[in-house]
């Protein structure tokens, strides 16, 4: 699981790095006249993309380098994937902390360091 999460993180970071700057090192001018807040359609598309990433993380399809189909045409889909991964990691960490606090929890196996 840790290797798979690391592989996904590296894949997404490489995708972000490849698309982060223009060739001459200068930032690209923004030509959009849209308002700073996304429209309802854009917000819905972003949420659908995020849910696609969440599902892909659960079923392992993003480990194979596949961007979810729900992200087609959605700007910054790799960034959305990173947000989904961070939320999933936070939820897993909370689940693990809860289990560690409960002596009766057997959901997450913990090896004893005592001989």
Backbone as XML, in Angstrom:
<?xml version="1.0"?>
<chain id="A" units="angstrom">
  <residue number="1" name="UNK">
    <atom name="N" x="0.833" y="-1.188" z="0.000"/>
    <atom name="CA" x="0.000" y="0.000" z="0.000"/>
    <atom name="C" x="0.871" y="1.243" z="0.000"/>
  </residue>
  <residue number="2" name="UNK">
    <atom name="N" x="1.933" y="1.242" z="0.775"/>
    <atom name="CA" x="2.810" y="2.405" z="0.856"/>
    <atom name="C" x="3.517" y="2.628" z="-0.480"/>
  </residue>
  <residue number="3" name="UNK">
    <atom name="N" x="3.935" y="1.541" z="-1.145"/>
    <atom name="CA" x="4.606" y="1.659" z="-2.430"/>
    <atom name="C" x="3.636" y="2.200" z="-3.470"/>
  </residue>
  <residue number="4" name="UNK">
    <atom name="N" x="2.406" y="1.716" z="-3.444"/>
    <atom name="CA" x="1.403" y="2.164" z="-4.400"/>
    <atom name="C" x="1.118" y="3.654" z="-4.211"/>
  </residue>
  <residue number="5" name="UNK">
    <atom name="N" x="0.973" y="4.096" z="-2.978"/>
    <atom name="CA" x="0.722" y="5.510" z="-2.709"/>
    <atom name="C" x="1.913" y="6.352" z="-3.153"/>
  </residue>
  <residue number="6" name="UNK">
    <atom name="N" x="3.119" y="5.867" z="-2.910"/>
    <atom name="CA" x="4.313" y="6.584" z="-3.342"/>
    <atom name="C" x="4.370" y="6.663" z="-4.861"/>
  </residue>
  <residue number="7" name="UNK">
    <atom name="N" x="4.021" y="5.578" z="-5.539"/>
    <atom name="CA" x="4.029" y="5.576" z="-7.003"/>
    <atom name="C" x="3.022" y="6.575" z="-7.560"/>
  </residue>
  <residue number="8" name="UNK">
    <atom name="N" x="1.855" y="6.640" z="-6.961"/>
    <atom name="CA" x="0.839" y="7.595" z="-7.400"/>
    <atom name="C" x="1.331" y="9.016" z="-7.166"/>
  </residue>
  <residue number="9" name="UNK">
    <atom name="N" x="1.919" y="9.266" z="-6.018"/>
    <atom name="CA" x="2.415" y="10.598" z="-5.698"/>
    <atom name="C" x="3.487" y="11.022" z="-6.689"/>
  </residue>
  <residue number="10" name="UNK">
    <atom name="N" x="4.418" y="10.133" z="-6.987"/>
    <atom name="CA" x="5.484" y="10.452" z="-7.937"/>
    <atom name="C" x="4.903" y="10.715" z="-9.321"/>
  </residue>
  <residue number="11" name="UNK">
    <atom name="N" x="3.958" y="9.888" z="-9.757"/>
    <atom name="CA" x="3.334" y="10.072" z="-11.069"/>
    <atom name="C" x="2.646" y="11.422" z="-11.161"/>
  </residue>
  <residue number="12" name="UNK">
    <atom name="N" x="1.886" y="11.771" z="-10.137"/>
    <atom name="CA" x="1.167" y="13.048" z="-10.152"/>
    <atom name="C" x="2.146" y="14.217" z="-10.093"/>
  </residue>
  <residue number="13" name="UNK">
    <atom name="N" x="3.185" y="14.113" z="-9.279"/>
    <atom name="CA" x="4.171" y="15.191" z="-9.195"/>
    <atom name="C" x="4.900" y="15.380" z="-10.514"/>
  </residue>
  <residue number="14" name="UNK">
    <atom name="N" x="5.221" y="14.282" z="-11.198"/>
    <atom name="CA" x="5.869" y="14.399" z="-12.504"/>
    <atom name="C" x="4.942" y="15.053" z="-13.515"/>
  </residue>
  <residue number="15" name="UNK">
    <atom name="N" x="3.668" y="14.715" z="-13.452"/>
    <atom name="CA" x="2.699" y="15.344" z="-14.352"/>
    <atom name="C" x="2.607" y="16.838" z="-14.075"/>
  </residue>
  <residue number="16" name="UNK">
    <atom name="N" x="2.615" y="17.209" z="-12.804"/>
    <atom name="CA" x="2.570" y="18.629" z="-12.446"/>
    <atom name="C" x="3.836" y="19.352" z="-12.888"/>
  </residue>
  <residue number="17" name="UNK">
    <atom name="N" x="4.968" y="18.719" z="-12.717"/>
    <atom name="CA" x="6.237" y="19.352" z="-13.075"/>
    <atom name="C" x="6.338" y="19.571" z="-14.582"/>
  </residue>
  <residue number="18" name="UNK">
    <atom name="N" x="5.806" y="18.665" z="-15.362"/>
    <atom name="CA" x="5.856" y="18.799" z="-16.811"/>
    <atom name="C" x="4.971" y="19.899" z="-17.346"/>
  </residue>
  <residue number="19" name="UNK">
    <atom name="N" x="3.995" y="20.322" z="-16.592"/>
    <atom name="CA" x="3.041" y="21.315" z="-17.072"/>
    <atom name="C" x="3.107" y="22.622" z="-16.304"/>
  </residue>
  <residue number="20" name="UNK">
    <atom name="N" x="4.141" y="22.823" z="-15.518"/>
    <atom name="CA" x="4.103" y="23.948" z="-14.594"/>
    <atom name="C" x="4.663" y="25.248" z="-15.135"/>
  </residue>
  <residue number="21" name="UNK">
    <atom name="N" x="5.444" y="25.232" z="-16.211"/>
    <atom name="CA" x="6.025" y="26.486" z="-16.668"/>
    <atom name="C" x="6.070" y="26.540" z="-18.179"/>
  </residue>
  <residue number="22" name="UNK">
    <atom name="N" x="6.220" y="27.752" z="-18.700"/>
    <atom name="CA" x="6.355" y="27.917" z="-20.144"/>
    <atom name="C" x="7.805" y="27.682" z="-20.527"/>
  </residue>
  <residue number="23" name="UNK">
    <atom name="N" x="8.090" y="27.597" z="-21.830"/>
    <atom name="CA" x="9.422" y="27.262" z="-22.313"/>
    <atom name="C" x="10.456" y="28.330" z="-21.994"/>
  </residue>
  <residue number="24" name="UNK">
    <atom name="N" x="10.087" y="29.610" z="-22.013"/>
    <atom name="CA" x="11.055" y="30.666" z="-21.795"/>
    <atom name="C" x="11.215" y="31.059" z="-20.329"/>
  </residue>
  <residue number="25" name="UNK">
    <atom name="N" x="10.529" y="30.408" z="-19.429"/>
    <atom name="CA" x="10.646" y="30.680" z="-18.011"/>
    <atom name="C" x="9.780" y="31.822" z="-17.528"/>
  </residue>
  <residue number="26" name="UNK">
    <atom name="N" x="9.106" y="32.506" z="-18.438"/>
    <atom name="CA" x="8.229" y="33.610" z="-18.045"/>
    <atom name="C" x="6.823" y="33.077" z="-17.840"/>
  </residue>
  <residue number="27" name="UNK">
    <atom name="N" x="6.095" y="33.613" z="-16.883"/>
    <atom name="CA" x="4.723" y="33.153" z="-16.686"/>
    <atom name="C" x="3.861" y="33.529" z="-17.884"/>
  </residue>
  <residue number="28" name="UNK">
    <atom name="N" x="2.935" y="32.667" z="-18.200"/>
    <atom name="CA" x="2.029" y="32.914" z="-19.316"/>
    <atom name="C" x="0.990" y="33.952" z="-18.906"/>
  </residue>
  <residue number="29" name="UNK">
    <atom name="N" x="0.682" y="34.890" z="-19.788"/>
    <atom name="CA" x="-0.338" y="35.889" z="-19.456"/>
    <atom name="C" x="-1.710" y="35.250" z="-19.414"/>
  </residue>
  <residue number="30" name="UNK">
    <atom name="N" x="-2.522" y="35.749" z="-18.522"/>
    <atom name="CA" x="-3.877" y="35.238" z="-18.433"/>
    <atom name="C" x="-4.762" y="36.056" z="-19.352"/>
  </residue>
  <residue number="31" name="UNK">
    <atom name="N" x="-5.532" y="35.353" z="-20.185"/>
    <atom name="CA" x="-6.399" y="36.036" z="-21.130"/>
    <atom name="C" x="-7.860" y="35.790" z="-20.814"/>
  </residue>
  <residue number="32" name="UNK">
    <atom name="N" x="-8.114" y="35.106" z="-19.737"/>
    <atom name="CA" x="-9.484" y="34.782" z="-19.387"/>
    <atom name="C" x="-10.182" y="36.000" z="-18.784"/>
  </residue>
  <residue number="33" name="UNK">
    <atom name="N" x="-11.400" y="36.235" z="-19.245"/>
    <atom name="CA" x="-12.170" y="37.330" z="-18.675"/>
    <atom name="C" x="-13.193" y="36.822" z="-17.673"/>
  </residue>
  <residue number="34" name="UNK">
    <atom name="N" x="-13.114" y="35.528" z="-17.354"/>
    <atom name="CA" x="-14.057" y="34.943" z="-16.398"/>
    <atom name="C" x="-13.733" y="35.439" z="-14.996"/>
  </residue>
  <residue number="35" name="UNK">
    <atom name="N" x="-14.715" y="35.388" z="-14.136"/>
    <atom name="CA" x="-14.510" y="35.823" z="-12.758"/>
    <atom name="C" x="-13.597" y="34.841" z="-12.030"/>
  </residue>
  <residue number="36" name="UNK">
    <atom name="N" x="-13.103" y="35.251" z="-10.885"/>
    <atom name="CA" x="-12.168" y="34.423" z="-10.122"/>
    <atom name="C" x="-12.842" y="33.170" z="-9.566"/>
  </residue>
  <residue number="37" name="UNK">
    <atom name="N" x="-14.113" y="33.233" z="-9.266"/>
    <atom name="CA" x="-14.795" y="32.056" z="-8.743"/>
    <atom name="C" x="-15.337" y="31.210" z="-9.891"/>
  </residue>
  <residue number="38" name="UNK">
    <atom name="N" x="-15.183" y="29.883" z="-9.792"/>
    <atom name="CA" x="-15.637" y="29.019" z="-10.881"/>
    <atom name="C" x="-17.156" y="28.998" z="-10.979"/>
  </residue>
  <residue number="39" name="UNK">
    <atom name="N" x="-17.632" y="28.739" z="-12.184"/>
    <atom name="CA" x="-19.074" y="28.643" z="-12.376"/>
    <atom name="C" x="-19.570" y="27.336" z="-11.760"/>
  </residue>
  <residue number="40" name="UNK">
    <atom name="N" x="-20.884" y="27.203" z="-11.721"/>
    <atom name="CA" x="-21.478" y="25.987" z="-11.155"/>
    <atom name="C" x="-21.045" y="24.773" z="-11.962"/>
  </residue>
  <residue number="41" name="UNK">
    <atom name="N" x="-21.014" y="24.903" z="-13.304"/>
    <atom name="CA" x="-20.602" y="23.783" z="-14.144"/>
    <atom name="C" x="-19.150" y="23.402" z="-13.893"/>
  </residue>
  <residue number="42" name="UNK">
    <atom name="N" x="-18.283" y="24.410" z="-13.737"/>
    <atom name="CA" x="-16.879" y="24.138" z="-13.464"/>
    <atom name="C" x="-16.706" y="23.485" z="-12.102"/>
  </residue>
  <residue number="43" name="UNK">
    <atom name="N" x="-17.450" y="23.946" z="-11.122"/>
    <atom name="CA" x="-17.368" y="23.359" z="-9.783"/>
    <atom name="C" x="-17.857" y="21.914" z="-9.802"/>
  </residue>
  <residue number="44" name="UNK">
    <atom name="N" x="-18.923" y="21.663" z="-10.542"/>
    <atom name="CA" x="-19.445" y="20.297" z="-10.638"/>
    <atom name="C" x="-18.453" y="19.398" z="-11.368"/>
  </residue>
  <residue number="45" name="UNK">
    <atom name="N" x="-17.822" y="19.915" z="-12.423"/>
    <atom name="CA" x="-16.833" y="19.128" z="-13.160"/>
    <atom name="C" x="-15.620" y="18.841" z="-12.280"/>
  </residue>
  <residue number="46" name="UNK">
    <atom name="N" x="-15.216" y="19.826" z="-11.498"/>
    <atom name="CA" x="-14.078" y="19.642" z="-10.588"/>
    <atom name="C" x="-14.396" y="18.584" z="-9.533"/>
  </residue>
  <residue number="47" name="UNK">
    <atom name="N" x="-15.612" y="18.637" z="-8.977"/>
    <atom name="CA" x="-16.015" y="17.653" z="-7.966"/>
    <atom name="C" x="-16.099" y="16.251" z="-8.577"/>
  </residue>
  <residue number="48" name="UNK">
    <atom name="N" x="-16.627" y="16.153" z="-9.794"/>
    <atom name="CA" x="-16.700" y="14.853" z="-10.464"/>
    <atom name="C" x="-15.296" y="14.303" z="-10.720"/>
  </residue>
  <residue number="49" name="UNK">
    <atom name="N" x="-14.374" y="15.185" z="-11.102"/>
    <atom name="CA" x="-12.986" y="14.774" z="-11.315"/>
    <atom name="C" x="-12.377" y="14.289" z="-10.005"/>
  </residue>
  <residue number="50" name="UNK">
    <atom name="N" x="-12.621" y="15.023" z="-8.931"/>
    <atom name="CA" x="-12.074" y="14.645" z="-7.620"/>
    <atom name="C" x="-12.613" y="13.277" z="-7.196"/>
  </residue>
  <residue number="51" name="UNK">
    <atom name="N" x="-13.907" y="13.057" z="-7.399"/>
    <atom name="CA" x="-14.487" y="11.754" z="-7.058"/>
    <atom name="C" x="-13.908" y="10.655" z="-7.938"/>
  </residue>
  <residue number="52" name="UNK">
    <atom name="N" x="-13.603" y="10.983" z="-9.196"/>
    <atom name="CA" x="-12.938" y="10.022" z="-10.077"/>
    <atom name="C" x="-11.562" y="9.640" z="-9.562"/>
  </residue>
  <residue number="53" name="UNK">
    <atom name="N" x="-10.822" y="10.635" z="-9.062"/>
    <atom name="CA" x="-9.513" y="10.353" z="-8.464"/>
    <atom name="C" x="-9.668" y="9.496" z="-7.210"/>
  </residue>
  <residue number="54" name="UNK">
    <atom name="N" x="-10.651" y="9.830" z="-6.366"/>
    <atom name="CA" x="-10.870" y="9.050" z="-5.137"/>
    <atom name="C" x="-11.160" y="7.594" z="-5.495"/>
  </residue>
  <residue number="55" name="UNK">
    <atom name="N" x="-12.053" y="7.386" z="-6.464"/>
    <atom name="CA" x="-12.396" y="6.033" z="-6.890"/>
    <atom name="C" x="-11.174" y="5.334" z="-7.486"/>
  </residue>
  <residue number="56" name="UNK">
    <atom name="N" x="-10.406" y="6.069" z="-8.285"/>
    <atom name="CA" x="-9.198" y="5.501" z="-8.886"/>
    <atom name="C" x="-8.159" y="5.108" z="-7.850"/>
  </residue>
  <residue number="57" name="UNK">
    <atom name="N" x="-8.047" y="5.890" z="-6.791"/>
    <atom name="CA" x="-7.132" y="5.538" z="-5.707"/>
    <atom name="C" x="-7.604" y="4.277" z="-4.993"/>
  </residue>
  <residue number="58" name="UNK">
    <atom name="N" x="-8.912" y="4.154" z="-4.837"/>
    <atom name="CA" x="-9.466" y="2.978" z="-4.152"/>
    <atom name="C" x="-9.312" y="1.709" z="-4.985"/>
  </residue>
  <residue number="59" name="UNK">
    <atom name="N" x="-9.584" y="1.792" z="-6.297"/>
    <atom name="CA" x="-9.526" y="0.581" z="-7.115"/>
    <atom name="C" x="-8.169" y="0.338" z="-7.762"/>
  </residue>
  <residue number="60" name="UNK">
    <atom name="N" x="-7.229" y="1.287" z="-7.594"/>
    <atom name="CA" x="-5.879" y="1.092" z="-8.085"/>
    <atom name="C" x="-5.652" y="1.498" z="-9.531"/>
  </residue>
  <residue number="61" name="UNK">
    <atom name="N" x="-6.639" y="2.003" z="-10.220"/>
    <atom name="CA" x="-6.465" y="2.333" z="-11.632"/>
    <atom name="C" x="-5.517" y="3.504" z="-11.851"/>
  </residue>
  <residue number="62" name="UNK">
    <atom name="N" x="-5.408" y="4.436" z="-10.928"/>
    <atom name="CA" x="-4.484" y="5.555" z="-11.106"/>
    <atom name="C" x="-3.047" y="5.116" z="-10.903"/>
  </residue>
  <residue number="63" name="UNK">
    <atom name="N" x="-2.824" y="3.963" z="-10.274"/>
    <atom name="CA" x="-1.468" y="3.445" z="-10.124"/>
    <atom name="C" x="-0.871" y="3.081" z="-11.474"/>
  </residue>
  <residue number="64" name="UNK">
    <atom name="N" x="-1.710" y="2.819" z="-12.434"/>
    <atom name="CA" x="-1.268" y="2.446" z="-13.769"/>
    <atom name="C" x="-1.101" y="3.669" z="-14.656"/>
  </residue>
  <residue number="65" name="UNK">
    <atom name="N" x="-1.157" y="4.851" z="-14.060"/>
    <atom name="CA" x="-0.959" y="6.086" z="-14.799"/>
    <atom name="C" x="-2.190" y="6.572" z="-15.542"/>
  </residue>
  <residue number="66" name="UNK">
    <atom name="N" x="-3.332" y="6.012" z="-15.239"/>
    <atom name="CA" x="-4.557" y="6.413" z="-15.924"/>
    <atom name="C" x="-5.208" y="7.565" z="-15.179"/>
  </residue>
  <residue number="67" name="UNK">
    <atom name="N" x="-5.453" y="8.644" z="-15.910"/>
    <atom name="CA" x="-6.201" y="9.756" z="-15.336"/>
    <atom name="C" x="-7.674" y="9.400" z="-15.456"/>
  </residue>
  <residue number="68" name="UNK">
    <atom name="N" x="-8.451" y="9.607" z="-14.421"/>
    <atom name="CA" x="-9.870" y="9.244" z="-14.475"/>
    <atom name="C" x="-10.585" y="9.924" z="-15.644"/>
  </residue>
  <residue number="69" name="UNK">
    <atom name="N" x="-11.502" y="9.198" z="-16.270"/>
    <atom name="CA" x="-12.272" y="9.729" z="-17.395"/>
    <atom name="C" x="-13.074" y="10.958" z="-16.988"/>
  </residue>
  <residue number="70" name="UNK">
    <atom name="N" x="-13.466" y="11.039" z="-15.735"/>
    <atom name="CA" x="-14.235" y="12.190" z="-15.252"/>
    <atom name="C" x="-13.428" y="13.477" z="-15.320"/>
  </residue>
  <residue number="71" name="UNK">
    <atom name="N" x="-12.111" y="13.366" z="-15.499"/>
    <atom name="CA" x="-11.247" y="14.548" z="-15.522"/>
    <atom name="C" x="-10.974" y="15.064" z="-16.933"/>
  </residue>
  <residue number="72" name="UNK">
    <atom name="N" x="-11.537" y="14.427" z="-17.952"/>
    <atom name="CA" x="-11.340" y="14.890" z="-19.321"/>
    <atom name="C" x="-11.849" y="16.316" z="-19.467"/>
  </residue>
  <residue number="73" name="UNK">
    <atom name="N" x="-10.972" y="17.206" z="-19.889"/>
    <atom name="CA" x="-11.340" y="18.594" z="-20.099"/>
    <atom name="C" x="-11.368" y="19.449" z="-18.847"/>
  </residue>
  <residue number="74" name="UNK">
    <atom name="N" x="-11.052" y="18.874" z="-17.696"/>
    <atom name="CA" x="-11.044" y="19.635" z="-16.446"/>
    <atom name="C" x="-9.633" y="20.186" z="-16.231"/>
  </residue>
  <residue number="75" name="UNK">
    <atom name="N" x="-9.498" y="21.516" z="-16.136"/>
    <atom name="CA" x="-8.162" y="22.074" z="-15.910"/>
    <atom name="C" x="-7.619" y="21.680" z="-14.541"/>
  </residue>
  <residue number="76" name="UNK">
    <atom name="N" x="-6.310" y="21.525" z="-14.475"/>
    <atom name="CA" x="-5.609" y="21.203" z="-13.230"/>
    <atom name="C" x="-6.035" y="19.869" z="-12.633"/>
  </residue>
  <residue number="77" name="UNK">
    <atom name="N" x="-6.317" y="18.879" z="-13.480"/>
    <atom name="CA" x="-6.784" y="17.595" z="-12.949"/>
    <atom name="C" x="-5.720" y="16.895" z="-12.118"/>
  </residue>
  <residue number="78" name="UNK">
    <atom name="N" x="-4.442" y="17.106" z="-12.437"/>
    <atom name="CA" x="-3.383" y="16.499" z="-11.618"/>
    <atom name="C" x="-3.369" y="17.111" z="-10.214"/>
  </residue>
  <residue number="79" name="UNK">
    <atom name="N" x="-3.602" y="18.411" z="-10.125"/>
    <atom name="CA" x="-3.675" y="19.075" z="-8.814"/>
    <atom name="C" x="-4.881" y="18.550" z="-8.034"/>
  </residue>
  <residue number="80" name="UNK">
    <atom name="N" x="-5.976" y="18.340" z="-8.713"/>
    <atom name="CA" x="-7.168" y="17.784" z="-8.069"/>
    <atom name="C" x="-6.852" y="16.381" z="-7.551"/>
  </residue>
  <residue number="81" name="UNK">
    <atom name="N" x="-6.080" y="15.618" z="-8.323"/>
    <atom name="CA" x="-5.666" y="14.281" z="-7.891"/>
    <atom name="C" x="-4.816" y="14.334" z="-6.632"/>
  </residue>
  <residue number="82" name="UNK">
    <atom name="N" x="-3.937" y="15.328" z="-6.550"/>
    <atom name="CA" x="-3.124" y="15.481" z="-5.342"/>
    <atom name="C" x="-3.991" y="15.828" z="-4.138"/>
  </residue>
  <residue number="83" name="UNK">
    <atom name="N" x="-4.996" y="16.674" z="-4.342"/>
    <atom name="CA" x="-5.910" y="17.023" z="-3.244"/>
    <atom name="C" x="-6.650" y="15.777" z="-2.768"/>
  </residue>
  <residue number="84" name="UNK">
    <atom name="N" x="-7.101" y="14.955" z="-3.711"/>
    <atom name="CA" x="-7.814" y="13.721" z="-3.350"/>
    <atom name="C" x="-6.883" y="12.782" z="-2.578"/>
  </residue>
  <residue number="85" name="UNK">
    <atom name="N" x="-5.635" y="12.688" z="-3.022"/>
    <atom name="CA" x="-4.663" y="11.830" z="-2.343"/>
    <atom name="C" x="-4.381" y="12.328" z="-0.930"/>
  </residue>
  <residue number="86" name="UNK">
    <atom name="N" x="-4.246" y="13.640" z="-0.766"/>
    <atom name="CA" x="-3.993" y="14.205" z="0.565"/>
    <atom name="C" x="-5.177" y="13.963" z="1.497"/>
  </residue>
  <residue number="87" name="UNK">
    <atom name="N" x="-6.405" y="14.121" z="0.989"/>
    <atom name="CA" x="-7.583" y="13.861" z="1.816"/>
    <atom name="C" x="-7.667" y="12.394" z="2.207"/>
  </residue>
  <residue number="88" name="UNK">
    <atom name="N" x="-7.344" y="11.504" z="1.267"/>
    <atom name="CA" x="-7.376" y="10.071" z="1.558"/>
    <atom name="C" x="-6.324" y="9.723" z="2.609"/>
  </residue>
  <residue number="89" name="UNK">
    <atom name="N" x="-5.121" y="10.301" z="2.470"/>
    <atom name="CA" x="-4.065" y="10.047" z="3.448"/>
    <atom name="C" x="-4.454" y="10.556" z="4.836"/>
  </residue>
  <residue number="90" name="UNK">
    <atom name="N" x="-5.081" y="11.728" z="4.907"/>
    <atom name="CA" x="-5.515" y="12.277" z="6.195"/>
    <atom name="C" x="-6.570" y="11.375" z="6.839"/>
  </residue>
  <residue number="91" name="UNK">
    <atom name="N" x="-7.507" y="10.871" z="6.041"/>
    <atom name="CA" x="-8.544" y="9.980" z="6.567"/>
    <atom name="C" x="-7.925" y="8.668" z="7.064"/>
  </residue>
  <residue number="92" name="UNK">
    <atom name="N" x="-6.965" y="8.138" z="6.308"/>
    <atom name="CA" x="-6.299" y="6.908" z="6.736"/>
    <atom name="C" x="-5.490" y="7.129" z="8.005"/>
  </residue>
  <residue number="93" name="UNK">
    <atom name="N" x="-4.859" y="8.286" z="8.111"/>
    <atom name="CA" x="-4.089" y="8.597" z="9.314"/>
    <atom name="C" x="-4.998" y="8.690" z="10.537"/>
  </residue>
  <residue number="94" name="UNK">
    <atom name="N" x="-6.161" y="9.332" z="10.357"/>
    <atom name="CA" x="-7.118" y="9.439" z="11.460"/>
    <atom name="C" x="-7.615" y="8.060" z="11.873"/>
  </residue>
  <residue number="95" name="UNK">
    <atom name="N" x="-7.890" y="7.203" z="10.880"/>
    <atom name="CA" x="-8.341" y="5.843" z="11.163"/>
    <atom name="C" x="-7.268" y="5.078" z="11.942"/>
  </residue>
  <residue number="96" name="UNK">
    <atom name="N" x="-6.009" y="5.246" z="11.541"/>
    <atom name="CA" x="-4.918" y="4.566" z="12.224"/>
    <atom name="C" x="-4.746" y="5.094" z="13.647"/>
  </residue>
  <residue number="97" name="UNK">
    <atom name="N" x="-4.819" y="6.412" z="13.825"/>
    <atom name="CA" x="-4.695" y="6.992" z="15.163"/>
    <atom name="C" x="-5.805" y="6.491" z="16.085"/>
  </residue>
  <residue number="98" name="UNK">
    <atom name="N" x="-7.029" y="6.404" z="15.563"/>
    <atom name="CA" x="-8.152" y="5.891" z="16.352"/>
    <atom name="C" x="-7.908" y="4.441" z="16.764"/>
  </residue>
  <residue number="99" name="UNK">
    <atom name="N" x="-7.371" y="3.659" z="15.839"/>
    <atom name="CA" x="-7.104" y="2.255" z="16.141"/>
    <atom name="C" x="-5.988" y="2.124" z="17.177"/>
  </residue>
  <residue number="100" name="UNK">
    <atom name="N" x="-4.958" y="2.941" z="17.043"/>
    <atom name="CA" x="-3.855" y="2.878" z="18.005"/>
    <atom name="C" x="-4.300" y="3.282" z="19.406"/>
  </residue>
  <residue number="101" name="UNK">
    <atom name="N" x="-5.281" y="4.159" z="19.504"/>
    <atom name="CA" x="-5.780" y="4.606" z="20.803"/>
    <atom name="C" x="-6.682" y="3.566" z="21.457"/>
  </residue>
  <residue number="102" name="UNK">
    <atom name="N" x="-7.177" y="2.611" z="20.677"/>
    <atom name="CA" x="-8.086" y="1.589" z="21.187"/>
    <atom name="C" x="-7.343" y="0.260" z="21.302"/>
  </residue>
  <residue number="103" name="UNK">
    <atom name="N" x="-7.057" y="-0.220" z="22.511"/>
    <atom name="CA" x="-6.312" y="-1.471" z="22.672"/>
    <atom name="C" x="-7.015" y="-2.691" z="22.076"/>
  </residue>
  <residue number="104" name="UNK">
    <atom name="N" x="-8.318" y="-2.617" z="21.893"/>
    <atom name="CA" x="-9.047" y="-3.756" z="21.354"/>
    <atom name="C" x="-9.092" y="-3.744" z="19.824"/>
  </residue>
  <residue number="105" name="UNK">
    <atom name="N" x="-8.595" y="-2.709" z="19.191"/>
    <atom name="CA" x="-8.664" y="-2.603" z="17.739"/>
    <atom name="C" x="-7.704" y="-3.600" z="17.081"/>
  </residue>
  <residue number="106" name="UNK">
    <atom name="N" x="-8.202" y="-4.352" z="16.121"/>
    <atom name="CA" x="-7.391" y="-5.294" z="15.369"/>
    <atom name="C" x="-7.445" y="-4.997" z="13.865"/>
  </residue>
  <residue number="107" name="UNK">
    <atom name="N" x="-8.050" y="-3.874" z="13.509"/>
    <atom name="CA" x="-8.205" y="-3.517" z="12.096"/>
    <atom name="C" x="-6.857" y="-3.289" z="11.428"/>
  </residue>
  <residue number="108" name="UNK">
    <atom name="N" x="-5.931" y="-2.649" z="12.131"/>
    <atom name="CA" x="-4.604" y="-2.361" z="11.597"/>
    <atom name="C" x="-3.603" y="-3.150" z="12.420"/>
  </residue>
  <residue number="109" name="UNK">
    <atom name="N" x="-2.949" y="-4.139" z="11.802"/>
    <atom name="CA" x="-1.992" y="-4.939" z="12.572"/>
    <atom name="C" x="-0.757" y="-4.117" z="12.931"/>
  </residue>
  <residue number="110" name="UNK">
    <atom name="N" x="-0.406" y="-4.137" z="14.178"/>
    <atom name="CA" x="0.758" y="-3.422" z="14.693"/>
    <atom name="C" x="1.707" y="-4.469" z="15.273"/>
  </residue>
  <residue number="111" name="UNK">
    <atom name="N" x="2.935" y="-4.482" z="14.760"/>
    <atom name="CA" x="3.934" y="-5.440" z="15.256"/>
    <atom name="C" x="4.524" y="-4.890" z="16.550"/>
  </residue>
  <residue number="112" name="UNK">
    <atom name="N" x="4.711" y="-5.753" z="17.497"/>
    <atom name="CA" x="5.310" y="-5.363" z="18.761"/>
    <atom name="C" x="6.816" y="-5.309" z="18.608"/>
  </residue>
  <residue number="113" name="UNK">
    <atom name="N" x="7.440" y="-4.303" z="19.203"/>
    <atom name="CA" x="8.896" y="-4.204" z="19.128"/>
    <atom name="C" x="9.566" y="-4.950" z="20.287"/>
  </residue>
  <residue number="114" name="UNK">
    <atom name="N" x="8.769" y="-5.451" z="21.219"/>
    <atom name="CA" x="9.319" y="-6.206" z="22.352"/>
    <atom name="C" x="9.688" y="-7.605" z="21.906"/>
  </residue>
  <residue number="115" name="UNK">
    <atom name="N" x="10.780" y="-8.157" z="22.412"/>
    <atom name="CA" x="11.196" y="-9.523" z="22.006"/>
    <atom name="C" x="10.291" y="-10.596" z="22.495"/>
  </residue>
</chain>
